[in-house]
PDB file of C-alpha atoms in Angstrom:
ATOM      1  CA  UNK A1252       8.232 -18.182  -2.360  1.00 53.00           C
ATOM      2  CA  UNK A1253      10.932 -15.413  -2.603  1.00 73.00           C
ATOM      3  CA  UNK A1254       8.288 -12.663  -2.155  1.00 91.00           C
ATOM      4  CA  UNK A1255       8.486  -9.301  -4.539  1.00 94.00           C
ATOM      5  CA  UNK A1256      11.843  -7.905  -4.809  1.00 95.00           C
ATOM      6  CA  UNK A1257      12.233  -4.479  -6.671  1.00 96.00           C
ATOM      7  CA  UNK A1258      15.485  -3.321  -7.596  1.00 96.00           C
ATOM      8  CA  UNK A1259      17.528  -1.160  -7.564  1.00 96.00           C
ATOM      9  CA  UNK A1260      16.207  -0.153  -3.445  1.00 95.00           C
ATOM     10  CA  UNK A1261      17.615   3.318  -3.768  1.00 96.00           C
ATOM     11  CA  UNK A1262      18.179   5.583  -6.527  1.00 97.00           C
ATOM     12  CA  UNK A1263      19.787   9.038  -6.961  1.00 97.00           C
ATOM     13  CA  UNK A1264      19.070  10.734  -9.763  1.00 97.00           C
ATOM     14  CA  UNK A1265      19.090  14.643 -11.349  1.00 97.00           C
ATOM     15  CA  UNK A1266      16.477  16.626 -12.332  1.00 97.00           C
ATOM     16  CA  UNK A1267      15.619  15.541 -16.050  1.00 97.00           C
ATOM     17  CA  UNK A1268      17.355  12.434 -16.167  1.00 97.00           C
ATOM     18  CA  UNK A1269      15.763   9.115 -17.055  1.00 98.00           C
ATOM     19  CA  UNK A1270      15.355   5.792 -14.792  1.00 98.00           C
ATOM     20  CA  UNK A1271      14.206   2.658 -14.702  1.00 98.00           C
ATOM     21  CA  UNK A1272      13.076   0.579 -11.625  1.00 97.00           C
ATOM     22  CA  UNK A1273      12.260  -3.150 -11.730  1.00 98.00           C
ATOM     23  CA  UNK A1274       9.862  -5.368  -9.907  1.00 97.00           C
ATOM     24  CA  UNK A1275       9.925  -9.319  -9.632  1.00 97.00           C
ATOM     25  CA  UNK A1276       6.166 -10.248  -8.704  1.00 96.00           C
ATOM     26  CA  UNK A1277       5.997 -13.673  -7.212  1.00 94.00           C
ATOM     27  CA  UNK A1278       6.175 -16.125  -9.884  1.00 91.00           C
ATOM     28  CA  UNK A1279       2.817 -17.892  -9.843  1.00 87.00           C
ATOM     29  CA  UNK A1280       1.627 -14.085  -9.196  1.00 91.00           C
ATOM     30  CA  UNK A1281      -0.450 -13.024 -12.916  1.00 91.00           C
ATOM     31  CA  UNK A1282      -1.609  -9.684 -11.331  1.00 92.00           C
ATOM     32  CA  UNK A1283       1.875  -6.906 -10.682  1.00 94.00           C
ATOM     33  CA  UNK A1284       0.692  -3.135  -9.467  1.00 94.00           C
ATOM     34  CA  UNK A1285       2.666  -0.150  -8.868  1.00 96.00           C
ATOM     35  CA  UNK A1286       1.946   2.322  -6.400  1.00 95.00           C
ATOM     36  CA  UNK A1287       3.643   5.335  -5.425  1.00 96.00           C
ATOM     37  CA  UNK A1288       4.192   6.674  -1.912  1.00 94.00           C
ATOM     38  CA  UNK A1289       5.824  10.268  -0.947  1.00 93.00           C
ATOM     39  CA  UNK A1290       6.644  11.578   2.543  1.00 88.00           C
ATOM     40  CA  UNK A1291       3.478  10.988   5.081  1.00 84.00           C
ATOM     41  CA  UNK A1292       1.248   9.964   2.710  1.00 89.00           C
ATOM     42  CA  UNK A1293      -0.359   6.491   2.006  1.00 92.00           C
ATOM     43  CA  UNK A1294       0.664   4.854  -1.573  1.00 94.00           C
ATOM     44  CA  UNK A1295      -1.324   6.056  -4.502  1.00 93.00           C
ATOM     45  CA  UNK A1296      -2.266   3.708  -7.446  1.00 91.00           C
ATOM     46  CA  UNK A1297      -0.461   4.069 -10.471  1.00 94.00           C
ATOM     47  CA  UNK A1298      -1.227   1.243 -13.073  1.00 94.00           C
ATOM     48  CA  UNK A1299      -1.293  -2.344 -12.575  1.00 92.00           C
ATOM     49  CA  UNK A1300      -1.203  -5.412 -15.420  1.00 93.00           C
ATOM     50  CA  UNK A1301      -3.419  -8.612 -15.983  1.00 91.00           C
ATOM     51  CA  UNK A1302      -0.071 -10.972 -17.260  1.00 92.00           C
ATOM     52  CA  UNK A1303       1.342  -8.980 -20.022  1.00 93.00           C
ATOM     53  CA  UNK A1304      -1.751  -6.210 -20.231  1.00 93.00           C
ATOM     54  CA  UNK A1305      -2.042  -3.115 -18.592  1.00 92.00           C
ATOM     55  CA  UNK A1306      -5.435  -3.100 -17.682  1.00 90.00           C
ATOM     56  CA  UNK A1307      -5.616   0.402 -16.080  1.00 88.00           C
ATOM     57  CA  UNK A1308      -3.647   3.888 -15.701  1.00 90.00           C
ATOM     58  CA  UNK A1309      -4.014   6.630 -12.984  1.00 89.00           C
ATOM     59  CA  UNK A1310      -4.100   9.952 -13.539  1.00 86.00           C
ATOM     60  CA  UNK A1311      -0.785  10.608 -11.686  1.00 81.00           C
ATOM     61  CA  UNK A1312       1.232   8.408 -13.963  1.00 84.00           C
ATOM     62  CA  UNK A1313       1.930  10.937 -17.187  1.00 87.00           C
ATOM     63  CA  UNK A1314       3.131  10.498 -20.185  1.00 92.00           C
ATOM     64  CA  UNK A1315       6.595  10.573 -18.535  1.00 95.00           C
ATOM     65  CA  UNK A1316       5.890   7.648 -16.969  1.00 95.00           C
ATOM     66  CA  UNK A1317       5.861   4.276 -18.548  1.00 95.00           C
ATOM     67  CA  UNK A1318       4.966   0.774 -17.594  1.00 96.00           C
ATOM     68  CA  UNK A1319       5.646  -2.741 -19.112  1.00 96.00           C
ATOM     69  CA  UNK A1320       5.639  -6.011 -17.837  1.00 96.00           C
ATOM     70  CA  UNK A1321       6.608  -7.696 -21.492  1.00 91.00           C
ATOM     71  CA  UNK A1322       6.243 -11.594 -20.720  1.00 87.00           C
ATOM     72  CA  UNK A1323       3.905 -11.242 -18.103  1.00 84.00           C
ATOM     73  CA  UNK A1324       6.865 -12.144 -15.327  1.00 90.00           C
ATOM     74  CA  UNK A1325       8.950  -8.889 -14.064  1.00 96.00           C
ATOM     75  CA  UNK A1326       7.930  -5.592 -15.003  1.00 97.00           C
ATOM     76  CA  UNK A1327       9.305  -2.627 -15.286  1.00 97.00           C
ATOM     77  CA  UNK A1328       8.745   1.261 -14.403  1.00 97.00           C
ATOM     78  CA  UNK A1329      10.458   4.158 -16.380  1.00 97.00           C
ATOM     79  CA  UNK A1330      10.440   7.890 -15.712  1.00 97.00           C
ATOM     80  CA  UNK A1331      11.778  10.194 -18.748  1.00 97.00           C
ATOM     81  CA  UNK A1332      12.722  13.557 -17.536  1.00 97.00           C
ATOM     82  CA  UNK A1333      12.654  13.080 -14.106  1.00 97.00           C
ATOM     83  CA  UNK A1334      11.352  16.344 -11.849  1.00 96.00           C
ATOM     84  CA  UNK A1335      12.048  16.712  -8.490  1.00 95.00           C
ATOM     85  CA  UNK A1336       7.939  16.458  -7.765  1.00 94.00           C
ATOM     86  CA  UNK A1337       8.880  12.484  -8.991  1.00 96.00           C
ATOM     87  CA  UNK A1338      10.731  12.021  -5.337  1.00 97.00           C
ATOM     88  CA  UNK A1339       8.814   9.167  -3.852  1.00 96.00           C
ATOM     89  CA  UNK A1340       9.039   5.540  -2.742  1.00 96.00           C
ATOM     90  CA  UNK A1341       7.821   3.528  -5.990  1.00 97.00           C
ATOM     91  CA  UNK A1342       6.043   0.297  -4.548  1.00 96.00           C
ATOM     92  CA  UNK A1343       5.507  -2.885  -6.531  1.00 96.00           C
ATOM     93  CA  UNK A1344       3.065  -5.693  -5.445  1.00 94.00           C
ATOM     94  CA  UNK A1345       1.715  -9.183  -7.261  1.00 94.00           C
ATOM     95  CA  UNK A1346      -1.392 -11.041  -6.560  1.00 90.00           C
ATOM     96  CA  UNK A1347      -2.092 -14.594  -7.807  1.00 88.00           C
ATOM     97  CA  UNK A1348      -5.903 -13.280  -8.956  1.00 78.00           C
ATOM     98  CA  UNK A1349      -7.948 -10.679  -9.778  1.00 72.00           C
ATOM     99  CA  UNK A1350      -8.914  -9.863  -6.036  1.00 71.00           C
ATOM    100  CA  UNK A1351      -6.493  -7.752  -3.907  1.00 69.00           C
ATOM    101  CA  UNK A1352      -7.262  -9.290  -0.882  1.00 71.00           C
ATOM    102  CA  UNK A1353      -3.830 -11.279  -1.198  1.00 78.00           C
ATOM    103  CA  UNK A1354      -1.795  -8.191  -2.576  1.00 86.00           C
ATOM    104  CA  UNK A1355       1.668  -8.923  -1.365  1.00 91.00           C
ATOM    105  CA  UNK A1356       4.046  -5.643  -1.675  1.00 92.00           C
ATOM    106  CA  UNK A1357       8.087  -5.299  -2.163  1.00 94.00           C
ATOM    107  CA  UNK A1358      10.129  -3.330  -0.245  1.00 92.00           C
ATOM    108  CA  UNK A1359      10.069  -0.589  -2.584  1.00 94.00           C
ATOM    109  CA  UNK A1360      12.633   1.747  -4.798  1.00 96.00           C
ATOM    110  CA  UNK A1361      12.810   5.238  -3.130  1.00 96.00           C
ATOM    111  CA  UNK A1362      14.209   7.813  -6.059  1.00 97.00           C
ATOM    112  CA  UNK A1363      15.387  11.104  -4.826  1.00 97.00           C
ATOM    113  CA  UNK A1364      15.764  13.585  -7.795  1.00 97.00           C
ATOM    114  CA  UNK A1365      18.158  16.656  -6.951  1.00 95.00           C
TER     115      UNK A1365
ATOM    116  CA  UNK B1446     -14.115   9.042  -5.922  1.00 69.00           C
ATOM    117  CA  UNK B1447     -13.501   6.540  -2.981  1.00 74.00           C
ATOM    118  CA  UNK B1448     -11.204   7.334  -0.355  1.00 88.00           C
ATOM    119  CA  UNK B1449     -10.182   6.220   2.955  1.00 93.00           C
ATOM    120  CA  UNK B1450      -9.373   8.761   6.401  1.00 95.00           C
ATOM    121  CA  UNK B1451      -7.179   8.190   8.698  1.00 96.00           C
ATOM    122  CA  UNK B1452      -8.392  10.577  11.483  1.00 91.00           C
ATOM    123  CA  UNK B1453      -4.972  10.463  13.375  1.00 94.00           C
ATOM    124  CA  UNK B1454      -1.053  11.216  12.233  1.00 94.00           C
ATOM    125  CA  UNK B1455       0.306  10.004  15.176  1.00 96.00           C
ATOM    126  CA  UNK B1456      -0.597   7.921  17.639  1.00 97.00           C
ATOM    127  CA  UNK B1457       1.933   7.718  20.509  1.00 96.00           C
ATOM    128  CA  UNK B1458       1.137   5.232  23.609  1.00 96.00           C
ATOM    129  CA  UNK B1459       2.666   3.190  26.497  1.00 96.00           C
ATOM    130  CA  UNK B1460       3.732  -0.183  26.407  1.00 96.00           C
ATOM    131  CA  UNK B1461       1.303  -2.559  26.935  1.00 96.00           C
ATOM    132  CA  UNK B1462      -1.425  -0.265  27.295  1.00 97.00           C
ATOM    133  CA  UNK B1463      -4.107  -0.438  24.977  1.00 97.00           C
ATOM    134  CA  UNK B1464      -4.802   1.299  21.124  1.00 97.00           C
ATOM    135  CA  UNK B1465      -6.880   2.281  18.566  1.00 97.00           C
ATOM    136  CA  UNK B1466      -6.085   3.558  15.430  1.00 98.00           C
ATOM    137  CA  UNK B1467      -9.209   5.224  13.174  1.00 97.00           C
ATOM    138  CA  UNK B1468     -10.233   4.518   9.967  1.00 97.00           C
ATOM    139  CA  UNK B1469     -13.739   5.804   7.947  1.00 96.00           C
ATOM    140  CA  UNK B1470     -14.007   4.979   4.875  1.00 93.00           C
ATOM    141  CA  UNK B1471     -16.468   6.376   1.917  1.00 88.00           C
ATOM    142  CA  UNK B1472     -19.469   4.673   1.415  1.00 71.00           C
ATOM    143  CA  UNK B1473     -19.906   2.117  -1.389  1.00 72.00           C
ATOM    144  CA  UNK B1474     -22.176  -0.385  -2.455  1.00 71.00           C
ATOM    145  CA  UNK B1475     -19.187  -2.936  -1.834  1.00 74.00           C
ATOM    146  CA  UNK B1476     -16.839  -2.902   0.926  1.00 82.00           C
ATOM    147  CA  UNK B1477     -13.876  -4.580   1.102  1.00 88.00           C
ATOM    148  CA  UNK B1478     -11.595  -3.169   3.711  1.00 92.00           C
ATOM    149  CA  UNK B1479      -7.988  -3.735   4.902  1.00 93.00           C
ATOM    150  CA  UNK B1480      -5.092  -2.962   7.848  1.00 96.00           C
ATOM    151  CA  UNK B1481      -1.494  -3.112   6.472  1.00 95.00           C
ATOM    152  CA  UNK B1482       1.616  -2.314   9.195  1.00 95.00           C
ATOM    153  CA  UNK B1483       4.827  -1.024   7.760  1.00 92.00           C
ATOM    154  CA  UNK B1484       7.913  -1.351   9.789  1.00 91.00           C
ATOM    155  CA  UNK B1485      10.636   0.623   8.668  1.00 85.00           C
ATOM    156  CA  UNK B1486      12.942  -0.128   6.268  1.00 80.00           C
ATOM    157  CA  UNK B1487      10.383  -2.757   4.864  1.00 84.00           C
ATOM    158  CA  UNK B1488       7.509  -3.635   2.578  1.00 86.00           C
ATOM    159  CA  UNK B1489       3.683  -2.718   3.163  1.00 90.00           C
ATOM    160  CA  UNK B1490       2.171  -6.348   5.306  1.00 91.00           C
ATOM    161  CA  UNK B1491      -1.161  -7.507   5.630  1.00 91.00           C
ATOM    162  CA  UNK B1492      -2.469  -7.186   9.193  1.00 95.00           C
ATOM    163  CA  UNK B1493      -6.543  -7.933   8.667  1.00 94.00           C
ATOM    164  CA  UNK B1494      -9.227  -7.921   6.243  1.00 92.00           C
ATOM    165  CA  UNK B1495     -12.678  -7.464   5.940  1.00 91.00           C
ATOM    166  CA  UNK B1496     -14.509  -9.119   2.756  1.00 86.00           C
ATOM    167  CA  UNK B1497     -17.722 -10.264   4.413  1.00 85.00           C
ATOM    168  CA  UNK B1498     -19.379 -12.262   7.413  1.00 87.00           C
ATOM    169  CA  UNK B1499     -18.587 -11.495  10.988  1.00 89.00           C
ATOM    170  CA  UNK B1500     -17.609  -8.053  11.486  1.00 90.00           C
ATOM    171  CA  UNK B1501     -15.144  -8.314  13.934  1.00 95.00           C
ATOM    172  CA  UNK B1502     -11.965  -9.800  12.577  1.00 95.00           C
ATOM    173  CA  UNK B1503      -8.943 -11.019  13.720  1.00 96.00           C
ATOM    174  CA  UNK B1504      -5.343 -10.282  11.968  1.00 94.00           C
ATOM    175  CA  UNK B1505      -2.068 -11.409  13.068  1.00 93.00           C
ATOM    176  CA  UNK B1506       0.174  -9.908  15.877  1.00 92.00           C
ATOM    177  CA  UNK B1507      -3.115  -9.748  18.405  1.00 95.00           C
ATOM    178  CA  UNK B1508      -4.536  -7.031  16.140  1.00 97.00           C
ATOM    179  CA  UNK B1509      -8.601  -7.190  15.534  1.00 97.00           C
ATOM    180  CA  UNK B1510     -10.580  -4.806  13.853  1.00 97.00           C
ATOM    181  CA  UNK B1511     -14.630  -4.103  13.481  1.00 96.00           C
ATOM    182  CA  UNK B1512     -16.651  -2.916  10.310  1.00 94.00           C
ATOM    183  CA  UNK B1513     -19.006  -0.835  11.490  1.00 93.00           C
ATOM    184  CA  UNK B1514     -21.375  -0.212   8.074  1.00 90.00           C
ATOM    185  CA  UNK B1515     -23.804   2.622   9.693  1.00 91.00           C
ATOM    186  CA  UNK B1516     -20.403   4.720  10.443  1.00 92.00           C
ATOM    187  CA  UNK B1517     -18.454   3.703   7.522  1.00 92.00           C
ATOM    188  CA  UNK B1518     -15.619   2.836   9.952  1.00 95.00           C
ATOM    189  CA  UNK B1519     -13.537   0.181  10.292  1.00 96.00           C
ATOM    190  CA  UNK B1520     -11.067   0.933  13.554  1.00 97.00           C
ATOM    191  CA  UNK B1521      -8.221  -1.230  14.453  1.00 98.00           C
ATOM    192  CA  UNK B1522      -7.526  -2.098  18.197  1.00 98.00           C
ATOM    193  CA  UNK B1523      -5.267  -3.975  20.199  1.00 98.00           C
ATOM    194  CA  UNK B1524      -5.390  -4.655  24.202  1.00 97.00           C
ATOM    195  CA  UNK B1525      -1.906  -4.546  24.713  1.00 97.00           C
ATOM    196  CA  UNK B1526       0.696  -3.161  22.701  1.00 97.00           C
ATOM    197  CA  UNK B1527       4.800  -3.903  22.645  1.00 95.00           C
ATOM    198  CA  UNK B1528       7.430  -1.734  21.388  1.00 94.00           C
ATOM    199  CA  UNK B1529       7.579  -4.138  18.372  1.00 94.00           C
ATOM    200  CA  UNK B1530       4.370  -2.592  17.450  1.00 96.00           C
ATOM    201  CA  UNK B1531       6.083   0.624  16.550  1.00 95.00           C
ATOM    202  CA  UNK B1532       5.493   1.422  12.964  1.00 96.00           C
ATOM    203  CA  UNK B1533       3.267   2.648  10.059  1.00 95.00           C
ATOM    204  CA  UNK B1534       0.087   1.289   9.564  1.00 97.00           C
ATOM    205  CA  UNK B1535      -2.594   2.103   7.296  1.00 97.00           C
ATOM    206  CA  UNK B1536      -6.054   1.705   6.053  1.00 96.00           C
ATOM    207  CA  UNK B1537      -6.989   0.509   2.662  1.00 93.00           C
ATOM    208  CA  UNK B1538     -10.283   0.120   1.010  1.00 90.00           C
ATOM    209  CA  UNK B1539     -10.780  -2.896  -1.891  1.00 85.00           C
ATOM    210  CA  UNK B1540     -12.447  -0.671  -4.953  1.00 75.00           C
ATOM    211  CA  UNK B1541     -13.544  -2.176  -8.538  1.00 68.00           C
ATOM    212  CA  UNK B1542     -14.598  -5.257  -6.528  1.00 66.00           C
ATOM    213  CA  UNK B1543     -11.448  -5.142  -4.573  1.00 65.00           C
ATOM    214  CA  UNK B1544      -9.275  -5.094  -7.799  1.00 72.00           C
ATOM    215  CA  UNK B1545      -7.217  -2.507  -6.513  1.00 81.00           C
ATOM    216  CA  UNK B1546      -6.659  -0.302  -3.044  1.00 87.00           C
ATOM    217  CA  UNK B1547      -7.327   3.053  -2.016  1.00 89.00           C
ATOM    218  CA  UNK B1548      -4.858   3.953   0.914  1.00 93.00           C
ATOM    219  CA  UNK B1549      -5.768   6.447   4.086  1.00 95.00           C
ATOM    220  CA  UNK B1550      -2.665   8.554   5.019  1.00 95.00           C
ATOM    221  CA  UNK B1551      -1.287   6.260   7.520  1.00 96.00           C
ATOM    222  CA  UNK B1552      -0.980   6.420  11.439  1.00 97.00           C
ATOM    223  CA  UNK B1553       2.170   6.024  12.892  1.00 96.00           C
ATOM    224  CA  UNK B1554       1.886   4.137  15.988  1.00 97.00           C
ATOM    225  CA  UNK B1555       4.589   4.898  18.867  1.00 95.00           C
ATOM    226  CA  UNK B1556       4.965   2.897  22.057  1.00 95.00           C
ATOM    227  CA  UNK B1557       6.701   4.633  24.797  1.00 90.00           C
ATOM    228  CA  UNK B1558       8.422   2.210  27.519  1.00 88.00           C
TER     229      UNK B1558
END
């Protein structure tokens, strides 16, 4: 058990670029969620996937934002036009069922947009 | 919508005196609630949970916590507290039978020598 690793940990980007962050649930893991934490603030739900599905969206994540997790293994988390408002840790966590009582998180991507 | 409260920012203390860090969550017709710490630099961990049965539970690192359904609280305590305690920790309630988690703002605990 490796745990979830997200890469890349930090990212530097401008305003209305594109980028892509990656999480690696645990492997035996079918449930992978992303949450989003900013500065002094508890992480927010963004979407999360059932395997290959993604069962549910929040209302934060717009249509800039897009999720996949394409073999049901790693997923990944693109923003298109990035805005500074977008500066946040991004948080990735798998769970091996549909309870989150056994959420285990990664250490998280924090993306600063300038 | 559900959501969680974390009635303080900050919580700064002495070493090993004792704390208590304040959660209330809204009311639902299920409650699953949970402590996570986050030390810096690392990834949210699980301290305690509450899914059912006794409603005083033990997590790891001497933490407990009690559900308390009449004040939709669910407060986490320890006796004694170490400088290694130092670090974010927040309240999370289990929503959509516990399919996902609604986070409170966080607490940041500091112990003082």
């Amino acid at each position: 058990d490796t745990g979830v690793s997200q890469d890349p940990r930090h990212k530097i980007t401008k305003r209305g670029q594109n980028v892509t962050f990656r999480c690696d649930p645990i492997s035996e893991h079918n449930r992978l969620y992303w949450y989003r934490q900013t500065l002094g603030q508890g992480p927010e739900f963004l979407t999360y996937f059932q395997n290959e599905a993604q069962l549910e969206k929040s209302r934060l994540l717009s249509d800039r934002f897009s999720a996949e997790r394409p073999k049901g293994s790693f997923s990944t988390l693109e923003i298109q036009r990035t805005e500074q408002g977008d500066s946040a840790m991004y948080l990735c966590a798998s769970s091996p069922g549909p309870l989150a009582e056994k959420l285990f998180f990664g250490s998280g991507t924090q993306l600063s947009v300038l | 919508a559900q959501s969680v409260t974390q009635l303080d920012s900050q919580v700064p203390v002495f070493e090993e005196a004792p704390v208590e860090l304040r959660c209330n969550y809204s009311s639902s017709v299920s409650v699953y609630l949970f402590w996570y710490v986050q030390y810096p630099n690392q990834g949210l961990q699980l301290l305690l949970k509450y899914l059912s049965g006794s409603t005083l539970v033990k997590g790891i690192n001497g933490f407990e916590a009690e559900f308390n359904k009449s004040q939709t609280s669910f407060h986490l305590r320890k006796p004694s507290v170490h400088i290694s305690d130092t670090a974010e920790y927040f309240c999370a309630h289990g929503i959509q039978g516990a399919q996902k988690l609604v986070f409170g703002q966080g607490t940041r605990l500091t112990i003082n020598p």
